[in-house]
């Protein structure tokens, strides 16, 4: 009797998932061991909504309002 030592698709998928999960755990532990940087509330990547509204010029076209709304929506989901 002859047996074939091939890997089925589900075994391959589970192996890939296990490797990725192990890498995520290692990266997470590595990030927790790094020294934390001091956070300055004045310097921020994302400004507050009131500052953002003051900085934007009033939109004159309906198309630009749609684009602005879409960008705001994308920022909310990040």
PDB file of C-alpha atoms in Angstrom:
ATOM      1  CA  UNK A   1       0.000   0.000   0.000  1.00  0.00           C
ATOM      2  CA  UNK A   2       1.267   3.412  -0.888  1.00  0.00           C
ATOM      3  CA  UNK A   3       0.455   6.592   0.995  1.00  0.00           C
ATOM      4  CA  UNK A   4       0.850  10.094  -0.296  1.00  0.00           C
ATOM      5  CA  UNK A   5       2.250  12.697   2.084  1.00  0.00           C
ATOM      6  CA  UNK A   6       0.442  15.678   0.651  1.00  0.00           C
ATOM      7  CA  UNK A   7      -1.106  18.520   2.608  1.00  0.00           C
ATOM      8  CA  UNK A   8      -4.779  19.212   2.104  1.00  0.00           C
ATOM      9  CA  UNK A   9      -6.039  22.717   1.520  1.00  0.00           C
ATOM     10  CA  UNK A  10      -7.485  23.098   5.015  1.00  0.00           C
ATOM     11  CA  UNK A  11      -4.228  21.965   6.661  1.00  0.00           C
ATOM     12  CA  UNK A  12      -2.292  24.479   4.579  1.00  0.00           C
ATOM     13  CA  UNK A  13      -4.734  27.252   5.465  1.00  0.00           C
ATOM     14  CA  UNK A  14      -4.529  26.435   9.189  1.00  0.00           C
ATOM     15  CA  UNK A  15      -0.733  26.424   8.980  1.00  0.00           C
ATOM     16  CA  UNK A  16      -0.679  29.864   7.356  1.00  0.00           C
ATOM     17  CA  UNK A  17      -3.103  31.216   9.962  1.00  0.00           C
ATOM     18  CA  UNK A  18      -0.981  29.776  12.792  1.00  0.00           C
ATOM     19  CA  UNK A  19       2.192  31.364  11.395  1.00  0.00           C
ATOM     20  CA  UNK A  20       0.511  34.766  10.979  1.00  0.00           C
ATOM     21  CA  UNK A  21      -0.940  34.603  14.481  1.00  0.00           C
ATOM     22  CA  UNK A  22       2.485  33.769  15.915  1.00  0.00           C
ATOM     23  CA  UNK A  23       4.010  36.714  14.045  1.00  0.00           C
ATOM     24  CA  UNK A  24       1.305  39.069  15.373  1.00  0.00           C
ATOM     25  CA  UNK A  25       1.975  37.889  18.928  1.00  0.00           C
ATOM     26  CA  UNK A  26       5.716  38.446  18.510  1.00  0.00           C
ATOM     27  CA  UNK A  27       5.210  41.923  17.052  1.00  0.00           C
ATOM     28  CA  UNK A  28       2.772  42.794  19.847  1.00  0.00           C
ATOM     29  CA  UNK A  29       5.221  41.706  22.516  1.00  0.00           C
ATOM     30  CA  UNK A  30       7.993  43.589  20.759  1.00  0.00           C
ATOM     31  CA  UNK A  31       5.905  46.772  20.740  1.00  0.00           C
ATOM     32  CA  UNK A  32       5.126  46.471  24.444  1.00  0.00           C
ATOM     33  CA  UNK A  33       8.825  46.166  25.256  1.00  0.00           C
ATOM     34  CA  UNK A  34       9.749  49.344  23.373  1.00  0.00           C
ATOM     35  CA  UNK A  35      10.111  52.482  25.493  1.00  0.00           C
ATOM     36  CA  UNK A  36       7.042  54.717  25.387  1.00  0.00           C
ATOM     37  CA  UNK A  37       7.359  58.191  23.972  1.00  0.00           C
ATOM     38  CA  UNK A  38       6.089  61.199  25.889  1.00  0.00           C
ATOM     39  CA  UNK A  39       2.837  62.428  24.384  1.00  0.00           C
ATOM     40  CA  UNK A  40       2.322  66.116  23.817  1.00  0.00           C
ATOM     41  CA  UNK A  41      -1.364  67.082  23.513  1.00  0.00           C
ATOM     42  CA  UNK A  42      -0.427  70.176  21.472  1.00  0.00           C
ATOM     43  CA  UNK A  43       1.164  68.089  18.713  1.00  0.00           C
ATOM     44  CA  UNK A  44      -1.408  65.729  17.254  1.00  0.00           C
ATOM     45  CA  UNK A  45      -1.773  64.004  13.921  1.00  0.00           C
ATOM     46  CA  UNK A  46      -5.523  64.508  13.838  1.00  0.00           C
ATOM     47  CA  UNK A  47      -6.922  67.887  14.792  1.00  0.00           C
ATOM     48  CA  UNK A  48     -10.150  68.314  16.688  1.00  0.00           C
ATOM     49  CA  UNK A  49     -13.345  68.696  14.623  1.00  0.00           C
ATOM     50  CA  UNK A  50     -13.755  72.360  15.596  1.00  0.00           C
ATOM     51  CA  UNK A  51     -10.233  73.210  14.475  1.00  0.00           C
ATOM     52  CA  UNK A  52     -10.792  71.310  11.255  1.00  0.00           C
ATOM     53  CA  UNK A  53     -13.994  73.249  10.548  1.00  0.00           C
ATOM     54  CA  UNK A  54     -12.290  76.587  11.170  1.00  0.00           C
ATOM     55  CA  UNK A  55      -9.360  75.696   8.941  1.00  0.00           C
ATOM     56  CA  UNK A  56     -11.540  74.680   5.976  1.00  0.00           C
ATOM     57  CA  UNK A  57     -12.754  77.379   3.615  1.00  0.00           C
ATOM     58  CA  UNK A  58     -16.500  77.319   2.953  1.00  0.00           C
ATOM     59  CA  UNK A  59     -17.344  74.974   0.120  1.00  0.00           C
ATOM     60  CA  UNK A  60     -18.967  76.725  -2.802  1.00  0.00           C
ATOM     61  CA  UNK A  61     -19.757  73.702  -4.971  1.00  0.00           C
ATOM     62  CA  UNK A  62     -21.942  70.751  -4.111  1.00  0.00           C
ATOM     63  CA  UNK A  63     -19.277  68.364  -5.449  1.00  0.00           C
ATOM     64  CA  UNK A  64     -16.668  69.624  -3.018  1.00  0.00           C
ATOM     65  CA  UNK A  65     -19.136  69.179  -0.150  1.00  0.00           C
ATOM     66  CA  UNK A  66     -19.588  65.552  -1.139  1.00  0.00           C
ATOM     67  CA  UNK A  67     -15.824  65.036  -1.226  1.00  0.00           C
ATOM     68  CA  UNK A  68     -15.430  66.740   2.172  1.00  0.00           C
ATOM     69  CA  UNK A  69     -18.172  64.564   3.652  1.00  0.00           C
ATOM     70  CA  UNK A  70     -16.545  61.441   2.245  1.00  0.00           C
ATOM     71  CA  UNK A  71     -13.158  62.425   3.695  1.00  0.00           C
ATOM     72  CA  UNK A  72     -14.709  63.137   7.091  1.00  0.00           C
ATOM     73  CA  UNK A  73     -16.388  59.749   6.988  1.00  0.00           C
ATOM     74  CA  UNK A  74     -13.066  58.058   6.176  1.00  0.00           C
ATOM     75  CA  UNK A  75     -11.377  59.870   9.070  1.00  0.00           C
ATOM     76  CA  UNK A  76     -14.087  58.683  11.443  1.00  0.00           C
ATOM     77  CA  UNK A  77     -13.486  55.056  10.491  1.00  0.00           C
ATOM     78  CA  UNK A  78      -9.696  55.272  10.934  1.00  0.00           C
TER      79      UNK A  78
END
